XYZ file of N, CA and C in Angstrom:
705
model
N 148.673 105.744 56.506
C 149.728 106.862 56.333
C 148.696 107.946 56.497
N 149.314 108.829 57.368
C 148.758 110.288 57.603
C 149.661 111.070 57.129
N 149.310 112.296 56.369
C 150.078 113.359 55.676
C 150.237 114.374 56.521
N 151.437 114.981 56.878
C 151.760 116.180 57.573
C 151.987 117.481 56.425
N 151.078 118.330 56.951
C 150.836 119.718 56.270
C 151.329 120.888 57.158
N 152.195 121.440 56.628
C 152.786 122.780 57.322
C 152.089 123.844 56.713
N 151.068 124.974 57.320
C 150.786 126.277 56.696
C 151.776 127.084 57.816
N 152.403 128.221 56.865
C 153.189 129.096 57.796
C 153.524 130.411 56.682
N 153.044 131.499 57.319
C 153.578 132.862 56.695
C 154.949 132.944 57.193
N 155.825 133.132 56.202
C 157.367 133.379 56.360
C 157.844 134.544 56.146
N 156.762 135.531 56.345
C 157.159 137.095 56.296
C 158.261 137.472 55.343
N 158.046 137.316 53.969
C 158.929 137.571 52.726
C 160.204 137.042 53.050
N 160.576 135.991 53.752
C 161.647 135.336 53.988
C 162.723 136.221 54.675
N 162.159 137.354 55.376
C 162.994 138.313 55.575
C 163.504 138.416 57.131
N 163.236 137.336 57.979
C 163.941 137.280 59.373
C 164.841 136.368 59.376
N 164.821 135.588 60.611
C 165.760 134.873 60.882
C 165.758 133.399 60.084
N 166.869 133.360 59.074
C 166.595 132.450 58.283
C 166.999 130.953 58.825
N 168.125 130.803 59.779
C 168.436 129.657 60.477
C 167.153 129.318 61.500
N 166.642 130.189 61.942
C 165.571 129.759 62.955
C 164.248 129.300 62.270
N 164.023 129.928 61.231
C 162.959 129.387 60.151
C 163.479 128.016 59.691
N 164.551 127.784 59.441
C 165.006 126.330 58.937
C 164.889 125.491 60.155
N 165.235 125.796 61.569
C 165.090 124.902 62.448
C 163.624 124.603 62.799
N 162.784 125.394 62.714
C 160.972 125.259 63.097
C 160.725 124.314 61.882
N 160.940 124.471 60.724
C 160.359 123.724 59.608
C 160.851 122.298 59.742
N 162.133 122.513 59.879
C 162.822 120.914 60.125
C 162.238 120.208 61.064
N 162.053 120.759 62.293
C 161.443 120.296 63.466
C 160.040 119.645 63.244
N 159.369 120.239 62.325
C 158.014 119.951 62.218
C 158.015 118.729 61.103
N 158.984 118.662 60.210
C 159.114 117.519 59.335
C 157.806 117.406 58.267
N 157.406 118.469 57.763
C 156.188 118.161 56.703
C 156.556 117.409 55.643
N 155.440 116.710 55.139
C 155.568 116.072 53.920
C 155.317 117.120 52.885
N 154.246 118.190 53.082
C 154.068 119.143 52.380
C 153.972 120.672 53.315
N 154.668 121.535 52.442
C 154.611 122.949 53.168
C 153.959 123.863 52.360
N 152.806 124.711 52.892
C 152.178 125.352 52.005
C 152.550 127.051 52.797
N 153.381 127.556 52.092
C 153.810 128.986 52.587
C 153.149 129.938 52.081
N 153.265 131.048 53.012
C 152.448 132.536 52.640
C 153.544 133.690 52.702
N 153.462 134.480 51.957
C 154.696 135.531 51.849
C 156.179 134.922 51.607
N 156.009 134.090 50.648
C 157.254 133.230 50.015
C 157.864 134.244 48.967
N 159.081 134.020 48.778
C 159.899 134.689 47.767
C 159.366 133.993 46.525
N 158.520 134.795 45.812
C 157.977 134.548 44.523
C 158.067 135.187 43.281
N 158.630 136.456 43.679
C 158.658 137.767 42.615
C 160.019 137.464 41.778
N 159.888 138.145 40.561
C 160.855 138.211 39.580
C 162.401 138.247 40.282
N 163.257 137.567 39.657
C 164.535 137.769 40.254
C 164.782 136.776 41.586
N 163.891 136.137 42.109
C 164.008 135.491 43.381
C 164.358 134.066 43.151
N 164.786 133.594 42.042
C 164.596 131.950 41.915
C 166.221 131.453 42.738
N 167.264 132.032 43.010
C 168.026 131.708 43.777
C 167.760 131.593 45.156
N 166.997 132.686 45.543
C 166.485 132.784 46.817
C 165.524 131.649 47.254
N 164.650 131.340 46.209
C 163.808 130.299 46.507
C 164.683 129.003 46.635
N 165.464 128.732 45.809
C 166.399 127.540 45.872
C 167.100 127.300 47.305
N 167.771 128.666 47.946
C 168.321 128.607 48.946
C 167.372 128.452 49.983
N 166.266 128.749 50.197
C 165.152 128.795 51.075
C 164.852 127.519 51.158
N 164.594 126.757 50.061
C 163.956 125.376 49.989
C 165.146 124.359 50.561
N 166.318 124.566 50.177
C 167.411 123.810 50.378
C 167.565 123.822 51.832
N 167.482 125.118 52.550
C 167.520 125.317 54.043
C 166.534 124.474 54.886
N 165.379 124.496 54.153
C 164.328 123.822 54.780
C 164.239 122.258 54.648
N 164.848 121.783 53.729
C 165.090 120.088 53.500
C 164.029 119.990 52.499
N 163.397 121.085 51.942
C 162.209 120.592 51.041
C 162.628 120.927 49.448
N 161.505 120.638 48.527
C 161.494 120.928 47.059
C 160.608 121.986 46.794
N 160.899 123.107 46.204
C 159.954 124.071 45.765
C 159.353 123.659 44.306
N 157.964 123.453 44.582
C 157.146 123.126 43.200
C 156.207 123.914 42.719
N 155.855 124.790 43.181
C 154.892 125.854 42.903
C 154.705 127.001 43.460
N 154.088 128.094 42.894
C 154.025 129.415 43.476
C 153.095 130.193 42.737
N 152.231 131.073 43.657
C 151.471 132.130 42.858
C 151.098 133.215 43.963
N 151.747 134.589 43.453
C 151.361 135.764 44.349
C 151.763 135.341 45.628
N 152.784 135.130 46.206
C 153.662 134.987 47.392
C 153.122 133.680 48.128
N 152.239 132.954 47.597
C 151.918 131.805 48.189
C 152.782 130.465 47.432
N 153.424 129.563 48.173
C 154.102 128.651 47.539
C 153.723 127.087 48.219
N 154.186 126.075 47.229
C 154.292 124.810 47.790
C 155.463 124.120 47.817
N 156.129 123.555 48.952
C 157.095 122.758 48.861
C 156.942 121.390 49.318
N 157.627 120.199 48.879
C 157.379 119.015 49.336
C 158.451 118.372 49.698
N 158.422 117.352 50.643
C 159.489 116.428 51.024
C 159.812 115.372 50.049
N 160.783 114.935 50.319
C 161.692 113.998 49.227
C 160.741 112.633 49.209
N 160.238 112.205 48.245
C 159.245 111.278 47.834
C 157.745 111.628 47.856
N 157.428 112.995 48.019
C 156.037 113.120 47.765
C 156.015 113.860 46.378
N 155.026 113.365 45.650
C 154.835 113.607 44.153
C 153.255 114.518 43.933
N 153.250 115.675 43.508
C 152.018 116.438 43.352
C 151.409 115.759 41.841
N 150.261 115.878 41.977
C 149.746 115.177 40.546
C 149.259 116.346 39.641
N 148.868 117.252 40.349
C 148.515 118.660 39.465
C 148.580 119.986 40.400
N 149.016 121.136 39.760
C 149.270 122.336 40.288
C 147.988 123.159 39.631
N 147.386 124.044 40.523
C 146.375 124.956 39.722
C 146.775 126.133 40.485
N 146.690 127.229 39.700
C 146.958 128.415 40.239
C 145.623 129.646 39.903
N 145.422 130.556 40.570
C 144.465 131.456 40.173
C 144.925 132.933 40.668
N 144.846 133.900 39.931
C 145.156 135.166 40.429
C 143.774 135.614 41.131
N 143.907 136.400 42.034
C 142.604 136.957 43.055
C 142.808 138.417 42.921
N 141.917 139.011 42.152
C 141.637 140.590 42.343
C 140.850 140.864 43.235
N 141.327 141.946 43.965
C 140.840 142.369 45.259
C 140.111 143.747 45.266
N 138.851 143.914 45.152
C 138.112 145.101 45.236
C 138.266 146.078 46.122
N 138.500 147.211 45.929
C 138.872 148.460 46.810
C 137.541 149.376 46.873
N 137.058 149.483 47.958
C 135.904 150.426 47.958
C 136.055 151.583 48.858
N 135.602 152.924 48.205
C 135.518 153.920 48.855
C 134.059 154.486 49.167
N 134.040 154.757 50.708
C 132.646 155.086 51.065
C 132.149 156.574 50.872
N 133.000 157.526 50.955
C 133.065 159.193 50.894
C 133.417 159.596 49.411
N 132.658 160.454 48.688
C 131.625 161.003 49.094
C 130.274 160.196 48.808
N 130.406 159.234 47.898
C 129.329 158.106 48.028
C 130.055 156.886 47.851
N 129.343 155.814 47.935
C 129.916 154.253 47.997
C 129.963 154.117 46.682
N 131.450 153.613 46.202
C 131.462 153.098 44.758
C 132.830 152.338 44.973
N 132.953 151.551 43.952
C 134.506 150.736 43.851
C 135.239 151.453 42.963
N 136.380 151.988 43.192
C 137.098 152.701 42.531
C 138.352 152.308 41.950
N 138.894 151.200 42.514
C 140.052 150.521 41.965
C 139.989 149.149 42.390
N 141.180 148.530 42.430
C 141.502 147.011 42.867
C 142.837 147.305 43.607
N 142.611 146.630 44.689
C 144.072 146.307 45.501
C 145.208 145.400 44.422
N 146.222 145.485 45.170
C 147.343 144.782 44.205
C 146.704 143.408 44.317
N 146.955 142.538 43.255
C 146.370 141.359 42.816
C 147.019 140.362 43.949
N 146.025 139.298 44.575
C 146.594 138.369 45.263
C 146.802 137.197 44.453
N 146.533 136.132 45.120
C 146.472 134.697 44.441
C 146.413 133.547 45.236
N 145.943 132.415 44.696
C 146.083 131.041 45.215
C 146.800 129.976 44.554
N 147.160 128.872 45.354
C 147.582 127.872 44.401
C 147.313 126.660 45.082
N 146.869 125.468 44.283
C 146.589 124.304 44.920
C 147.181 123.050 44.137
N 147.084 122.050 44.846
C 147.657 120.917 44.313
C 146.734 119.768 44.607
N 146.707 118.686 43.841
C 146.357 117.325 44.059
C 147.410 116.366 44.203
N 147.249 115.416 45.240
C 147.958 114.331 45.091
C 147.047 113.110 45.989
N 147.791 111.764 45.834
C 147.046 110.667 46.357
C 148.088 110.166 47.479
N 147.346 109.974 48.607
C 147.691 109.326 49.787
C 146.954 108.044 50.250
N 147.680 106.955 50.365
C 147.197 105.714 50.575
C 146.033 105.487 49.513
N 145.851 105.716 48.213
C 145.007 105.447 47.245
C 143.895 106.508 47.621
N 143.792 107.250 48.396
C 142.760 108.497 48.404
C 143.294 109.674 47.697
N 142.509 110.521 46.561
C 142.904 111.483 46.048
C 142.356 112.569 46.834
N 143.190 113.683 47.192
C 142.770 114.830 47.885
C 143.587 116.190 47.145
N 142.926 117.257 47.622
C 143.749 118.473 47.262
C 144.186 119.610 48.409
N 145.225 120.161 48.201
C 145.798 121.168 49.116
C 145.823 122.579 48.401
N 145.155 123.509 49.145
C 144.948 124.845 48.665
C 145.646 125.808 49.920
N 146.359 126.711 49.256
C 147.062 127.708 50.140
C 146.787 129.162 49.875
N 146.054 130.042 50.754
C 145.888 131.265 50.433
C 146.612 132.375 51.594
N 146.489 133.838 50.894
C 146.804 134.789 51.775
C 146.082 135.993 51.364
N 144.984 136.268 52.297
C 143.858 137.325 51.991
C 144.563 138.639 52.311
N 143.840 139.777 51.711
C 144.464 140.960 51.782
C 143.996 141.627 53.086
N 144.238 142.947 53.310
C 144.067 143.770 54.610
C 142.617 144.461 54.357
N 142.228 144.693 53.122
C 140.632 145.351 53.223
C 139.596 144.445 53.315
N 138.604 144.552 54.399
C 137.678 143.815 54.683
C 136.870 143.214 53.415
N 136.056 144.248 52.891
C 135.329 143.864 51.754
C 135.930 143.124 50.848
N 137.474 143.415 50.374
C 137.973 142.885 49.303
C 138.299 141.311 49.707
N 138.599 141.179 50.961
C 138.703 139.599 51.421
C 137.525 138.876 51.138
N 136.375 139.230 51.219
C 135.208 138.563 51.004
C 135.165 138.311 49.404
N 135.400 139.190 48.690
C 135.464 138.819 47.407
C 136.722 137.748 46.924
N 137.877 137.916 47.696
C 138.972 136.902 47.405
C 138.326 135.331 47.715
N 137.842 135.454 48.754
C 137.443 133.857 49.511
C 136.614 133.186 48.329
N 135.655 133.972 47.863
C 134.784 133.192 46.833
C 135.681 132.601 45.592
N 136.879 133.579 45.340
C 137.331 132.706 44.158
C 138.393 131.774 44.645
N 138.641 131.698 45.780
C 139.485 130.982 46.458
C 138.786 129.507 46.491
N 137.511 129.745 46.971
C 136.645 128.523 47.162
C 136.387 127.762 45.897
N 136.076 128.810 44.649
C 136.048 128.261 43.390
C 137.352 127.338 42.854
N 138.303 127.804 43.317
C 139.457 126.977 42.941
C 139.612 125.482 43.797
N 139.016 125.671 45.006
C 139.341 124.663 45.889
C 138.262 123.365 45.278
N 136.938 124.268 44.763
C 135.956 122.824 44.320
C 136.219 122.476 43.089
N 137.189 123.296 42.274
C 137.650 122.690 40.873
C 138.197 121.510 40.634
N 138.969 120.898 41.546
C 139.576 119.582 41.781
C 138.564 118.666 41.779
N 137.288 119.005 42.468
C 136.271 117.703 42.566
C 136.774 116.732 43.416
N 137.681 117.249 44.515
C 138.344 116.198 45.480
C 137.907 116.750 46.929
N 137.975 115.915 48.024
C 138.201 116.561 49.376
C 139.157 117.288 49.411
N 139.238 118.177 50.300
C 140.515 119.564 50.062
C 140.847 120.065 51.624
N 141.966 120.421 51.578
C 142.500 121.194 52.938
C 142.589 122.807 52.266
N 141.971 123.603 52.907
C 142.431 125.022 52.663
C 142.867 125.718 53.910
N 144.348 126.144 53.716
C 144.907 126.658 54.961
C 145.694 128.007 54.280
N 145.902 128.886 55.413
C 146.493 130.008 55.101
C 146.360 131.282 56.063
N 146.742 132.385 55.519
C 146.637 133.841 56.451
C 145.290 134.372 55.941
N 144.354 134.665 56.799
C 142.945 134.875 56.510
C 143.184 136.425 56.809
N 143.899 136.943 57.618
C 143.903 138.554 58.058
C 143.043 138.876 58.458
N 142.082 137.930 59.252
C 141.036 138.567 60.139
C 140.677 137.559 61.381
N 140.038 137.843 62.339
C 139.994 136.919 63.281
C 138.610 136.333 63.242
N 138.397 135.044 63.782
C 137.021 134.371 63.746
C 136.095 135.096 64.098
N 134.717 134.714 63.709
C 133.499 135.315 63.622
C 133.453 136.787 62.846
N 134.356 136.848 61.823
C 134.507 137.984 60.932
C 133.891 137.178 59.625
N 133.671 137.904 58.409
C 132.804 137.476 57.409
C 133.524 136.415 56.685
N 134.771 136.315 56.409
C 135.623 135.069 55.842
C 135.374 133.765 56.621
N 135.496 134.005 57.967
C 135.379 132.793 58.928
C 134.060 132.101 58.678
N 132.948 133.190 58.815
C 131.676 132.737 58.518
C 131.247 132.147 57.312
N 131.965 132.722 56.355
C 131.766 132.147 54.985
C 132.108 130.529 54.969
N 133.252 130.457 55.249
C 133.921 128.897 55.284
C 133.335 128.056 56.096
N 132.410 128.452 57.309
C 131.553 127.698 58.203
C 130.559 127.364 57.405
N 129.644 128.503 56.333
C 128.722 128.123 55.920
C 128.921 127.104 54.410
N 130.265 126.947 54.136
C 130.718 126.232 53.048
C 130.553 124.675 53.562
N 130.505 124.510 54.855
C 130.723 123.175 55.576
C 131.848 122.801 55.777
N 132.998 123.741 56.016
C 134.291 123.174 56.227
C 134.469 123.103 57.770
N 135.403 122.338 58.153
C 135.779 122.070 59.717
C 137.137 122.872 59.948
N 136.845 123.775 60.884
C 137.750 124.461 61.627
C 138.776 123.463 62.571
N 139.993 123.337 61.953
C 140.758 122.581 62.897
C 141.520 123.308 63.943
N 141.479 124.842 63.899
C 142.292 125.430 64.878
C 141.171 126.081 65.996
N 140.162 125.731 66.082
C 139.071 126.408 67.046
C 139.574 126.500 68.129
N 140.384 125.534 68.590
C 141.089 125.470 70.260
C 142.471 125.668 70.267
N 142.912 126.115 69.001
C 144.379 126.073 69.183
C 145.225 127.558 69.559
N 144.365 128.525 69.696
C 145.104 129.679 70.331
C 145.385 130.630 69.147
N 145.895 132.088 69.580
C 146.420 132.922 68.543
C 147.590 132.280 67.900
N 147.839 132.943 66.546
C 148.772 132.621 65.732
C 149.538 133.933 65.349
N 148.973 135.197 65.835
C 149.818 136.224 65.237
C 149.703 137.077 66.545
N 151.060 138.019 66.881
C 152.368 137.854 66.248
C 152.994 136.723 67.083
N 154.078 136.358 66.525
C 154.860 135.152 66.897
C 155.609 135.613 68.289
N 155.749 136.665 68.660
C 156.309 136.878 69.991
C 155.439 137.051 71.152
N 154.294 137.775 70.833
C 153.291 137.754 71.864
C 151.891 137.865 71.260
N 151.631 136.547 71.029
C 150.423 136.204 70.200
C 149.132 136.564 70.911
N 148.397 137.334 70.178
C 146.876 137.745 70.850
C 145.822 137.675 69.751
N 145.970 137.080 68.563
C 144.854 136.950 67.370
C 145.034 135.533 66.666
N 143.978 135.194 66.265
C 144.045 133.933 65.560
C 143.590 134.484 64.071
N 144.472 134.655 63.288
C 144.268 135.002 61.990
C 144.692 133.840 60.853
N 145.186 132.851 61.404
C 145.485 131.838 60.420
C 144.724 130.502 60.679
N 144.336 129.922 59.393
C 143.259 128.954 59.341
C 143.733 127.810 58.833
N 143.262 126.567 59.234
C 143.415 125.119 58.617
C 141.859 124.768 58.425
N 141.336 124.345 57.130
C 139.745 124.208 57.394
C 139.551 122.983 56.308
N 138.961 122.051 56.770
C 138.836 120.712 55.989
C 137.388 120.641 55.442
N 137.420 119.988 54.314
C 136.161 119.868 53.608
C 135.863 118.483 54.145
N 134.331 118.216 54.089
C 133.621 117.165 55.106
C 134.395 115.620 54.614
N 134.861 115.504 53.882
C 135.380 114.170 53.397
C 136.585 113.817 53.891
N 137.086 114.784 54.723
C 138.459 114.722 55.350
C 138.406 114.953 56.942
N 139.368 114.162 57.468
C 139.394 114.307 58.937
C 141.034 114.547 58.943
N 141.379 115.454 60.422
C 142.642 115.797 60.759
C 142.495 116.279 62.027
N 143.867 116.757 62.263
C 144.149 117.397 63.493
C 145.122 118.571 63.460
N 145.374 119.502 64.511
C 146.461 120.105 64.513
C 147.447 119.378 65.263
N 148.846 119.533 65.251
C 149.705 118.932 66.097
C 150.576 119.902 66.555
N 150.918 119.733 67.699
C 151.956 120.779 68.646
C 153.055 120.991 67.629
N 153.379 122.206 67.785
C 154.751 122.465 67.064
C 155.877 122.212 67.756
N 156.859 121.146 67.548
C 157.959 120.732 68.193
C 159.032 121.719 67.875
N 159.044 122.908 68.272
C 160.181 124.023 68.014
C 160.311 124.884 69.446
N 161.564 125.451 69.397
C 161.835 126.094 70.580
C 160.961 127.548 70.331
N 160.572 128.217 71.532
C 159.562 129.595 71.324
C 160.567 130.424 70.822
N 161.859 130.398 71.334
C 162.924 131.316 70.674
C 162.988 131.456 69.206
N 162.947 130.143 68.789
C 162.900 130.092 67.082
C 161.698 130.619 66.788
N 160.653 130.148 67.219
C 159.346 130.568 66.617
C 159.277 131.923 66.785
N 159.703 132.755 67.534
C 159.689 134.420 67.511
C 160.655 135.059 66.742
N 161.695 134.166 66.442
C 162.567 134.822 65.444
C 162.649 134.447 64.119
N 161.729 133.491 63.713
C 161.668 133.015 62.232
C 160.813 133.935 61.390
N 159.705 134.219 62.113
C 158.723 135.274 61.151
C 157.753 135.728 62.133
N 156.796 136.421 61.638
C 155.755 137.157 62.694
C 154.700 136.355 62.784
N 154.369 135.123 62.088
C 153.657 134.343 62.585
C 153.860 133.052 63.190
N 153.007 132.272 63.719
C 153.044 130.992 64.318
C 152.604 130.159 63.133
N 153.268 128.704 63.120
C 152.851 127.901 61.830
C 151.730 127.067 62.455
N 151.124 126.360 61.436
C 150.094 125.597 61.741
C 150.559 124.082 61.236
N 150.675 123.079 61.997
C 151.193 121.718 61.579
C 149.666 120.807 61.477
N 149.534 120.421 60.131
C 148.133 119.494 60.347
C 148.505 118.161 59.843
N 147.797 117.459 60.492
C 147.899 115.733 60.218
C 146.680 115.503 59.480
N 146.780 114.967 58.555
C 145.707 114.515 57.679
C 145.707 113.096 57.835
N 144.318 112.332 57.904
C 144.167 110.823 57.573
C 143.147 110.796 56.469
N 143.599 110.782 55.350
C 142.461 110.676 54.231
C 141.677 109.560 54.258
N 142.111 108.504 54.774
C 141.358 107.171 54.616
C 140.096 107.233 55.604
N 140.014 108.300 56.617
C 138.892 108.091 57.580
C 138.102 109.377 57.284
N 136.966 109.440 56.776
C 136.102 110.688 56.452
C 135.506 111.028 57.786
N 135.295 112.293 57.658
C 134.457 112.827 58.812
C 133.289 112.492 59.053
N 132.268 112.468 57.979
C 131.219 111.823 58.050
C 130.766 111.499 56.705
């Protein structure tokens, strides 16, 4: 059995809801890892409406990251982490003066064909040095499961910048190196969304079986659809 995982920034669920539902249903994921999902106070009904429209079940969230699952998929453990983003001022002298709004990450473990693995979703901030601080905390969460893992989400920077180099140094496999840009959805020109595998897993990105018009209308990012085959290690 392979596991289909969808990583998708849904832009605060503020665009075309019907187009978003068509995209996600066409992808038919077992697990959806969403960024900019409705997670704030007072959005319980919105979360339920969104999950129902996508044909999925909302099971966990942390700081606008959320995990939804298809019928029959059971997660064993959820782990959340608040991520504080340091904000640096260069003038009149370099110093850390505050923190950006807190971000977060959420991960879950599950068993596929007798193999235990973890899935972790993240959404990094807009401040370059802050992202480097965040990714260290997120990797700590990934490794806390003690399992092979997929890390996916919106990194808010393009390849060859510090976060991507840090993930490569960690030994993760970049599944999207040949996938093309992911932002914006109408005229994509930047790859800022990532799917990264630890060495004990293998997988690939699948084509998105959705109409271009729906992809452009659903949100400002393009999704990543990942097929994992836990029983076949990379090395």
